[in-house]
GROMACS .gro file of C-alpha atoms in nm:
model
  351
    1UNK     CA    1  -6.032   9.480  -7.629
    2UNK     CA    2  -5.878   9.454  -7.274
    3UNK     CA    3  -5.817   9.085  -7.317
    4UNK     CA    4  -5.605   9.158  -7.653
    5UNK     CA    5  -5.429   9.431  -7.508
    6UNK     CA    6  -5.322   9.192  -7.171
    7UNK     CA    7  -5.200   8.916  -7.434
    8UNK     CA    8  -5.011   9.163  -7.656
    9UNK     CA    9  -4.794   9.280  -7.355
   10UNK     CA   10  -4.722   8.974  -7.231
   11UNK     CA   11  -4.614   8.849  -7.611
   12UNK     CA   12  -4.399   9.152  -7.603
   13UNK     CA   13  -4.277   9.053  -7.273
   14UNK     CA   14  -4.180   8.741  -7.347
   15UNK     CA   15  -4.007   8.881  -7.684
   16UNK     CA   16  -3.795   9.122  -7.445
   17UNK     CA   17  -3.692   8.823  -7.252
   18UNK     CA   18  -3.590   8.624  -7.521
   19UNK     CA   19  -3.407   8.925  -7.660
   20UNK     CA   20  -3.208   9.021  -7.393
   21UNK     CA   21  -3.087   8.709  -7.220
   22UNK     CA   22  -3.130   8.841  -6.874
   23UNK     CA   23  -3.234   8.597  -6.572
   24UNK     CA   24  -3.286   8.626  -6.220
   25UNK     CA   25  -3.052   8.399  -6.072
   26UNK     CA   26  -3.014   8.378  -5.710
   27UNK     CA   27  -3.192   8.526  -5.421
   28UNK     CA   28  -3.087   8.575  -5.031
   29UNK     CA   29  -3.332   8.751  -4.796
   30UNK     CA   30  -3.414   8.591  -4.510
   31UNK     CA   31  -3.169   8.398  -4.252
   32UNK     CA   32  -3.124   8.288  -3.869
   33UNK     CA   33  -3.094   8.623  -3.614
   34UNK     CA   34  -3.050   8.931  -3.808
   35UNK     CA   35  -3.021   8.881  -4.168
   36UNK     CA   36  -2.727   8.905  -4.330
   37UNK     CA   37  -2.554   8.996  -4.717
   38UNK     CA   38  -2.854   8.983  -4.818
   39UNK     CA   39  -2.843   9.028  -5.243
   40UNK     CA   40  -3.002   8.924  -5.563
   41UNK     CA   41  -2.805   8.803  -5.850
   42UNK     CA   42  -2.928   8.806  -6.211
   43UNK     CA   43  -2.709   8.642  -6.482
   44UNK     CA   44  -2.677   8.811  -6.844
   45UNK     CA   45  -2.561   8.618  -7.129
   46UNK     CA   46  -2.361   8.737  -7.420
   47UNK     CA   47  -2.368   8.962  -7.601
   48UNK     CA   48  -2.325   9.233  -7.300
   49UNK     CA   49  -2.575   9.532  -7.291
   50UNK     CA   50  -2.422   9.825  -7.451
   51UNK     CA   51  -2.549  10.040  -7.162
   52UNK     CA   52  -2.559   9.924  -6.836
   53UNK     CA   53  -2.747  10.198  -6.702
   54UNK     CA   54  -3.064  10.077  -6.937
   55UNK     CA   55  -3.125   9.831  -6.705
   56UNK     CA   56  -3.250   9.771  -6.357
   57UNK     CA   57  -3.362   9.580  -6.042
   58UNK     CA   58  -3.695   9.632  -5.869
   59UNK     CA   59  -3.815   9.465  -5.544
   60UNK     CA   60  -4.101   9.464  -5.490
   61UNK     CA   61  -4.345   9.482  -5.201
   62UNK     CA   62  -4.596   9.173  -5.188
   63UNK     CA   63  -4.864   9.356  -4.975
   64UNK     CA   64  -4.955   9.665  -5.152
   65UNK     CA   65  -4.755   9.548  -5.475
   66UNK     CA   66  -4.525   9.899  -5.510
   67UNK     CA   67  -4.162   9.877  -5.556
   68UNK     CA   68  -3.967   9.971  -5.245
   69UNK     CA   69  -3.595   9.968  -5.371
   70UNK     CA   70  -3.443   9.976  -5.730
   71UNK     CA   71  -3.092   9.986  -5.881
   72UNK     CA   72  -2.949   9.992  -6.238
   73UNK     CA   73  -2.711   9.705  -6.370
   74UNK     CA   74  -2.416   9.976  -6.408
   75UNK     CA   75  -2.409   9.956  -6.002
   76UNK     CA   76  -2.402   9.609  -5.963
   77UNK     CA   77  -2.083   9.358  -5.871
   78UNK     CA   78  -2.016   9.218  -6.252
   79UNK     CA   79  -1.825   8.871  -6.269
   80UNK     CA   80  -1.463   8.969  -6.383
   81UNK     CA   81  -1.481   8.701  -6.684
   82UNK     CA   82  -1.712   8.509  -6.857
   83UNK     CA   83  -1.910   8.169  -6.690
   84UNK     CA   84  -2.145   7.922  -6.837
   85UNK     CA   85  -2.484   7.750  -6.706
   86UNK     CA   86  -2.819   7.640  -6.796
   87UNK     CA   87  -2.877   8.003  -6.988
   88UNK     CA   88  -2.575   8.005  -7.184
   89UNK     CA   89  -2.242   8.206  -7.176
   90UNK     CA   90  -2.242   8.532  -6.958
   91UNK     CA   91  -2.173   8.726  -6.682
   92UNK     CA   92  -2.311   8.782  -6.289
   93UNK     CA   93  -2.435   9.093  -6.170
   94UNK     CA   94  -2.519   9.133  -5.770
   95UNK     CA   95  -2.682   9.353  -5.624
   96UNK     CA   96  -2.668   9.429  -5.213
   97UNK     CA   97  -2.944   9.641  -5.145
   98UNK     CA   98  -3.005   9.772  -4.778
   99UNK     CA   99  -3.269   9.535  -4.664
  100UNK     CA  100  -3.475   9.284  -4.899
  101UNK     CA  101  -3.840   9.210  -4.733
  102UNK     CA  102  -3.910   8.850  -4.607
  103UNK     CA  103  -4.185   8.750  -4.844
  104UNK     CA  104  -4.528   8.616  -4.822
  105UNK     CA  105  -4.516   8.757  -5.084
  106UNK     CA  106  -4.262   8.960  -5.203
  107UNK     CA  107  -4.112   9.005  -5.539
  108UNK     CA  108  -3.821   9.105  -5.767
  109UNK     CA  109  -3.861   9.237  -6.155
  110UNK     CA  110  -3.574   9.310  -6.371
  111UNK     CA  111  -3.686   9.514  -6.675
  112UNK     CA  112  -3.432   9.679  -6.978
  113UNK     CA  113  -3.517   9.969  -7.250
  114UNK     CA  114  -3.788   9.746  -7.409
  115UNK     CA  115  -3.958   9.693  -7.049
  116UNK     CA  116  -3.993   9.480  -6.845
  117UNK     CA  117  -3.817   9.118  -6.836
  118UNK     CA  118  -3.868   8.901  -6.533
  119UNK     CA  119  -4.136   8.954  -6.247
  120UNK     CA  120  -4.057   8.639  -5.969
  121UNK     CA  121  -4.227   8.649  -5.606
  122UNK     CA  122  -4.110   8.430  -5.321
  123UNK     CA  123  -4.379   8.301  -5.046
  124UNK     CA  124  -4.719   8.346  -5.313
  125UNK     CA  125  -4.782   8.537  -5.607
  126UNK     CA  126  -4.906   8.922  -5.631
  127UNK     CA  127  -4.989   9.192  -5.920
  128UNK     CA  128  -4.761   9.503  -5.922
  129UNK     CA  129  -4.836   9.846  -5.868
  130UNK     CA  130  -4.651  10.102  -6.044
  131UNK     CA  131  -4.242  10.062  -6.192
  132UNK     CA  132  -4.189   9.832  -6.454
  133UNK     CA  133  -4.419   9.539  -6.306
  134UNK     CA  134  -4.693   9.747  -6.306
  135UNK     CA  135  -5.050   9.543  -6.343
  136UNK     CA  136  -4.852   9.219  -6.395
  137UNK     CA  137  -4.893   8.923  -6.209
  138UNK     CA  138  -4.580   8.781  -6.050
  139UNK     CA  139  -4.460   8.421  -6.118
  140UNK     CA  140  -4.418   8.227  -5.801
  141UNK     CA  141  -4.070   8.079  -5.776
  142UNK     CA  142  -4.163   7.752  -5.523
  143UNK     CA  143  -3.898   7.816  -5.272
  144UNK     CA  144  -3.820   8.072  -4.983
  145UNK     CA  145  -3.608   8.144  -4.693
  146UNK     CA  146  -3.741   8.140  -4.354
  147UNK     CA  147  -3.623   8.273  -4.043
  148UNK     CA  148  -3.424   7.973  -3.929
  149UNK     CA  149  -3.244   7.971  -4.286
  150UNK     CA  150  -2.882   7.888  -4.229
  151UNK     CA  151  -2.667   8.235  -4.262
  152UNK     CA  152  -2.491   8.196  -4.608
  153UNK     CA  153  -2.747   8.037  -4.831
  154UNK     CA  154  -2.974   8.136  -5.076
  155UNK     CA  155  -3.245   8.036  -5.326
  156UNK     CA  156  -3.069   7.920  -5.688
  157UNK     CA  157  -3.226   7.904  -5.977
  158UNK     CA  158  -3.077   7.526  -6.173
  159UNK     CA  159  -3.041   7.739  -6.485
  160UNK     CA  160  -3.390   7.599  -6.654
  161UNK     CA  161  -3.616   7.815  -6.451
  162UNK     CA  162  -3.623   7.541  -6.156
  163UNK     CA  163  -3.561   7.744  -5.790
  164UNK     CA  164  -3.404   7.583  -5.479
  165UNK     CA  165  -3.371   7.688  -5.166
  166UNK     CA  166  -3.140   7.610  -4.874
  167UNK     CA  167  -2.789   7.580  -5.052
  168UNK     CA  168  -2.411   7.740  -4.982
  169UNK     CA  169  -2.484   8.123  -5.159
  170UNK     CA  170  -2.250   8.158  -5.459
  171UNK     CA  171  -2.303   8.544  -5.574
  172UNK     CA  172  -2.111   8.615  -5.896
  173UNK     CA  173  -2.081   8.260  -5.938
  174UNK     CA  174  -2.205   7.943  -6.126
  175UNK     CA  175  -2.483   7.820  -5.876
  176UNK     CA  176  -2.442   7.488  -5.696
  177UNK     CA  177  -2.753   7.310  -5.848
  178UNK     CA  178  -2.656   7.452  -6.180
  179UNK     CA  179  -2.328   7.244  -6.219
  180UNK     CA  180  -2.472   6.871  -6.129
  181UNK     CA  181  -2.840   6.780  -6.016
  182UNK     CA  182  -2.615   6.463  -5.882
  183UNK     CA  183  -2.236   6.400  -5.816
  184UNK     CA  184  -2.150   6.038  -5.829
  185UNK     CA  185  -1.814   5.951  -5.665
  186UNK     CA  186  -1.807   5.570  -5.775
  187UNK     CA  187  -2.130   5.301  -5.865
  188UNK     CA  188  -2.013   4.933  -5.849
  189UNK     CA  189  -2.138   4.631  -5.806
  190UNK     CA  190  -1.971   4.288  -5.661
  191UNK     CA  191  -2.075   3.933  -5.648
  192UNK     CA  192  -2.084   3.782  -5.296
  193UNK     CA  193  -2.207   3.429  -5.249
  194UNK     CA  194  -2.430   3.428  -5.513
  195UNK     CA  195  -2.566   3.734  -5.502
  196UNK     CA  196  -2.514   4.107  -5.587
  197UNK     CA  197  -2.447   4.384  -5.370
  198UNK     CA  198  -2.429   4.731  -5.553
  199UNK     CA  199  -2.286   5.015  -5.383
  200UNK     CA  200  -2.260   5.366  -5.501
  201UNK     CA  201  -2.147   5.710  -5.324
  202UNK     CA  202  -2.220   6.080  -5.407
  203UNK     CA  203  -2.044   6.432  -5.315
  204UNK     CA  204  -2.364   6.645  -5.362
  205UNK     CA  205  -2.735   6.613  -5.470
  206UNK     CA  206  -2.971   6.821  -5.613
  207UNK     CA  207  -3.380   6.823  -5.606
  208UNK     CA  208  -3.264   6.451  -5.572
  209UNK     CA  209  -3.613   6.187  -5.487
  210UNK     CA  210  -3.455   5.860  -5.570
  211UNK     CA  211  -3.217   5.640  -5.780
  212UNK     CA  212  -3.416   5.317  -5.929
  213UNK     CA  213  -3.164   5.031  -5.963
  214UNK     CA  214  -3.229   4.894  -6.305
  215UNK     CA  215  -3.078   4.551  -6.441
  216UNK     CA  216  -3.011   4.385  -6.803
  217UNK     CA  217  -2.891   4.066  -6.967
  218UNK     CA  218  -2.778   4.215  -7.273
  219UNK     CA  219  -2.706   4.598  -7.198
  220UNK     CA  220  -2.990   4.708  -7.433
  221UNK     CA  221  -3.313   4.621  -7.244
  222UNK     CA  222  -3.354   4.714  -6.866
  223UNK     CA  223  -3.615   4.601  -6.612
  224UNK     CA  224  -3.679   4.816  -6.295
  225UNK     CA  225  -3.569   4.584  -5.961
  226UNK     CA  226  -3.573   4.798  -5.697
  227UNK     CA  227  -3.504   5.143  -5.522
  228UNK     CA  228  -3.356   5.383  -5.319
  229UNK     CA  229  -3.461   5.688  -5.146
  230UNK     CA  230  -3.242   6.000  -5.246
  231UNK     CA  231  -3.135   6.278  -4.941
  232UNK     CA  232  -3.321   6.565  -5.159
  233UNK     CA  233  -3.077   6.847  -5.121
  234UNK     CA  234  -2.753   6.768  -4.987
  235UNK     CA  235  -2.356   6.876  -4.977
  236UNK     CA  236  -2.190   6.614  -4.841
  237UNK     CA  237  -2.086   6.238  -4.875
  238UNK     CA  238  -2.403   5.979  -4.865
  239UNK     CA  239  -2.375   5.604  -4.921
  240UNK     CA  240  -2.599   5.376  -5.087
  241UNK     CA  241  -2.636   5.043  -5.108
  242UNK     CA  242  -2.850   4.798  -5.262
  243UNK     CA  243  -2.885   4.346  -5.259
  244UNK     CA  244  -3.016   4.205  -5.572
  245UNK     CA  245  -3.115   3.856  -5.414
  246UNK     CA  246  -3.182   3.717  -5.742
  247UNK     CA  247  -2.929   3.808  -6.011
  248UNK     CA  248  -2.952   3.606  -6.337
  249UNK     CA  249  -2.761   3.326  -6.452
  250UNK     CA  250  -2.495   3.469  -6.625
  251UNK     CA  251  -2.366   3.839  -6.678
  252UNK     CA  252  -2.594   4.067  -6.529
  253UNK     CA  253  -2.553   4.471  -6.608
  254UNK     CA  254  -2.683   4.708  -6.371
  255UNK     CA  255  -2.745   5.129  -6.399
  256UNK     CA  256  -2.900   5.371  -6.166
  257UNK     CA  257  -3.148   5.591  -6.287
  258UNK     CA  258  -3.172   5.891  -6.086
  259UNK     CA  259  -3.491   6.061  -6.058
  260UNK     CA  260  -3.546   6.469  -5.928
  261UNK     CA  261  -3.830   6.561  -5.727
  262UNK     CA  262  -4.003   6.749  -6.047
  263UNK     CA  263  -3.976   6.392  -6.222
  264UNK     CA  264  -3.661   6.432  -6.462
  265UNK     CA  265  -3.399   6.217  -6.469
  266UNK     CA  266  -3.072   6.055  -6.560
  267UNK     CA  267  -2.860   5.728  -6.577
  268UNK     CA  268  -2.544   5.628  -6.491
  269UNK     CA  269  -2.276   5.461  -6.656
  270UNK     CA  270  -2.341   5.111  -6.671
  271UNK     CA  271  -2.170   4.775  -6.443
  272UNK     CA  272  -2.190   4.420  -6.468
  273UNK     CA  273  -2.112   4.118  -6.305
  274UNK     CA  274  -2.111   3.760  -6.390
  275UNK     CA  275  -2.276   3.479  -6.217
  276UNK     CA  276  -2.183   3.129  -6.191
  277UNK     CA  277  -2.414   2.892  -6.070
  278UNK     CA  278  -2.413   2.528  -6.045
  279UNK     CA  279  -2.572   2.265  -6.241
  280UNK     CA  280  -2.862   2.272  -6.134
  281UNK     CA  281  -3.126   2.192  -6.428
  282UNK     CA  282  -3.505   2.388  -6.447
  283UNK     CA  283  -3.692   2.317  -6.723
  284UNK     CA  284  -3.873   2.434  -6.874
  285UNK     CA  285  -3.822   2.795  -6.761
  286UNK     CA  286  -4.114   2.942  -6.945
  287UNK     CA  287  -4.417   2.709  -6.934
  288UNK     CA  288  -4.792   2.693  -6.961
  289UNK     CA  289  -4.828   2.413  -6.712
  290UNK     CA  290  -4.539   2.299  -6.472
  291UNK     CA  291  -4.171   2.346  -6.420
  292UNK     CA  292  -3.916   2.052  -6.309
  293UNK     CA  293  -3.602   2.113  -6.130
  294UNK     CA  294  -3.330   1.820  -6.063
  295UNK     CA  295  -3.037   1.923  -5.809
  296UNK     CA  296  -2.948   1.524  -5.691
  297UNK     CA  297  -2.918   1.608  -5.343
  298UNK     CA  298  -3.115   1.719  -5.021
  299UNK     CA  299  -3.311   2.052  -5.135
  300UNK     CA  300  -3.604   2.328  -5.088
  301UNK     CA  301  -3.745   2.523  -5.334
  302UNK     CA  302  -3.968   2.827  -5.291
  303UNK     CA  303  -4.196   2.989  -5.571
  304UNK     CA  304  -4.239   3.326  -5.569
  305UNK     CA  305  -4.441   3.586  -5.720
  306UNK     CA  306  -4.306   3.976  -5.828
  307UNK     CA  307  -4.441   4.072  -5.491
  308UNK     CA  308  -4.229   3.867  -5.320
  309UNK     CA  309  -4.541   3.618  -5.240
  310UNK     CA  310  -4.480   3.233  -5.182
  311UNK     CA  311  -4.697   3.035  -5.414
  312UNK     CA  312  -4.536   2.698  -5.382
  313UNK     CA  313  -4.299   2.583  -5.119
  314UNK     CA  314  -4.131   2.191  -5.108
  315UNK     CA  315  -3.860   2.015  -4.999
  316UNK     CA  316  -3.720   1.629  -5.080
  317UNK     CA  317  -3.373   1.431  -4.963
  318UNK     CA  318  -3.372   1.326  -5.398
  319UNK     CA  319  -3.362   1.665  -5.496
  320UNK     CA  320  -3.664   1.594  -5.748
  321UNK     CA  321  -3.909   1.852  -5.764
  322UNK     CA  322  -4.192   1.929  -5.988
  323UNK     CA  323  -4.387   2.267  -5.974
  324UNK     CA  324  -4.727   2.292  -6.119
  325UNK     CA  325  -4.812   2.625  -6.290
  326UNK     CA  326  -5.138   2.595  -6.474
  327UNK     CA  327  -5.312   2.762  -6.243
  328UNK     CA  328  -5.119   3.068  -6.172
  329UNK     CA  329  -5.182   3.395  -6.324
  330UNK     CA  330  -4.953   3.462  -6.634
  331UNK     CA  331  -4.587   3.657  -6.527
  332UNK     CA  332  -4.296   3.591  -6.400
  333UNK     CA  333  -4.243   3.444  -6.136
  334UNK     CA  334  -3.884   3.342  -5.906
  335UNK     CA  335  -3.786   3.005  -5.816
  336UNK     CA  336  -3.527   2.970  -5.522
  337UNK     CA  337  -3.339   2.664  -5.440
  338UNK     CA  338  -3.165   2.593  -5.110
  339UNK     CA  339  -2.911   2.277  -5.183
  340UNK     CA  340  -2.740   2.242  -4.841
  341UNK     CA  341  -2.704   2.601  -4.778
  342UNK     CA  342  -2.602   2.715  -5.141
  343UNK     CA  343  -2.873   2.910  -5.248
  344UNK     CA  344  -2.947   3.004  -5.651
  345UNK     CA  345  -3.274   3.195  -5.746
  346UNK     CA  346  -3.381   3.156  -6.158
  347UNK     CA  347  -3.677   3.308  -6.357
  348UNK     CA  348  -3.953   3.131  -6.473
  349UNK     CA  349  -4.221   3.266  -6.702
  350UNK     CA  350  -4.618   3.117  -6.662
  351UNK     CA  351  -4.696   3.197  -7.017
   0.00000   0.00000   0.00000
């Protein structure tokens, strides 16, 4: 009977939640020296409670689990107009209590006149005693504040229940990492002597691990060639670049697909560039046994493998080469060609 009477109050719970709309948004309680404005914002979306006064904060004390400090929504800073995140359309309340303990853990529960809404800990997890959290357990957010936290940040939640920590405080406002996990500024891509340099800037970055630089032949069908290690959580200008040695005969498209440290991720709008390269003739380039290439003049070729390993290396003053193949391991493999200092890199398959 206990177990069905723990799962029925978390069901109704989770019913309040959805009912009510009401999130804990942002969280500042720890910072460099003394701390400082230190606050919790939760963010309510429309419709607005009738009556304020039905609903409250609680912070909660991670070492004996009691609540310490409380205060009703009527008593809060409310956003003079309406804003929109990851939750929907609403409005900010903040709350600047006297003093908000430093975690490990602590916790904060918002609760309405159904109960309780949201229980969230900082620095581990804990089961409250008494108040609206009482004999819950709390949900452990992932990030904290230390003592060396920068004065004016906070912890933000991205508006889908993702927290991070470490960014500019914006109480009564949309957060930062709830606007754009990733600001691109400009993502181009230019062909220089053959090959391709891409270049791309941003203005901010969110939970940001990597972009993966992904290139086409026909804009539909993308192949993974490479990438490049993101700066996590960052405000300010960062420049990327990235050499793709061995662009494609032809127009090649390129996209960046960015990737967040919890694994989702997004692409950019899309860039090409066209490649002209001379005359010189491979064939076949997909072959069970051997490949020929012709350039007519003094030459080098290299065979390569995906992982960049030479498999066949020769040079002639005729420029007639012939590759054998059979006994390679099916894939694809690159075949550069030096011709007195011009170099052009092609494809070939060993099907």
């Amino acid at each position: 009977m206990k177990k069905i009477y723990f799962l029925l109050f978390v069901m109704s719970a989770s019913v309040a939640l959805l009912a009510q709309s009401v999130y804990i948004n942002e969280i500042h309680y720890d910072n460099a020296s003394g701390d400082v404005g230190e606050f919790v914002e939760l963010f309510v979306t429309n419709p607005q409670p009738g009556t304020l006064s039905d609903y409250q904060i609680n912070l909660y004390n991670g070492s004996n689990g009691t609540s310490y400090d409380s205060e009703t929504f009527d008593n809060m800073t409310q956003s003079a107009s309406d804003d929109t995140n990851g939750f929907g359309t609403g409005r900010y309340y903040t709350w600047y209590p006297n003093s908000i303990q430093n975690g490990a853990p602590d916790g904060v529960a918002s609760s309405g006149p159904d109960g309780l809404i949201e229980f969230l800990s900082y620095e581990g997890e804990f089961t409250g005693s008494g108040g609206p959290a009482n004999g819950v357990n709390s949900i452990n957010i992932g990030a904290s504040e230390s003592s060396s936290a920068g004065i004016g940040t906070s912890i933000q939640n991205n508006g889908t229940g993702t927290w991070v920590s470490g960014l500019a405080e914006t109480p009564g406002e949309n957060n930062i990492n709830d606007i754009l996990p990733v600001k691109l500024i400009f993502f181009q891509a230019k062909n220089r002597n053959l090959i391709t340099i891409i270049k791309w800037q941003t203005s901010s970055e969110i939970n940001n691990d990597r972009f993966e630089i992904e290139r086409s032949t026909d804009a539909v069908r993308y192949e993974t060639i490479g990438a490049v290690k993101g700066n996590g959580n960052s405000l300010k200008l960062n420049d990327y670049t990235f050499v793709d040695e061995s662009p494609l005969t032809g127009i090649n498209y390129y996209r960046l697909k960015q990737v967040d440290i919890d694994g989702r991720f997004d692409y950019s709008d899309m860039v090409s560039v066209e490649i002209h390269k001379s005359s010189i003739r491979i064939t076949p380039t997909s072959t069970y046994d051997f490949v020929t290439v012709n350039t007519g003049a003094q030459s080098s070729i290299i065979l390569r493998s995906v992982n960049g390993q030479v498999m066949n290396q020769q040079s002639n003053s005729e420029g007639n080469f012939t590759v054998e193949m059979a006994h390679y391991p099916q894939g694809i493999y690159f075949l550069t060609i030096n011709m007195n200092g011009s170099i052009q890199t092609e494809k070939v398959v060993r099907l």
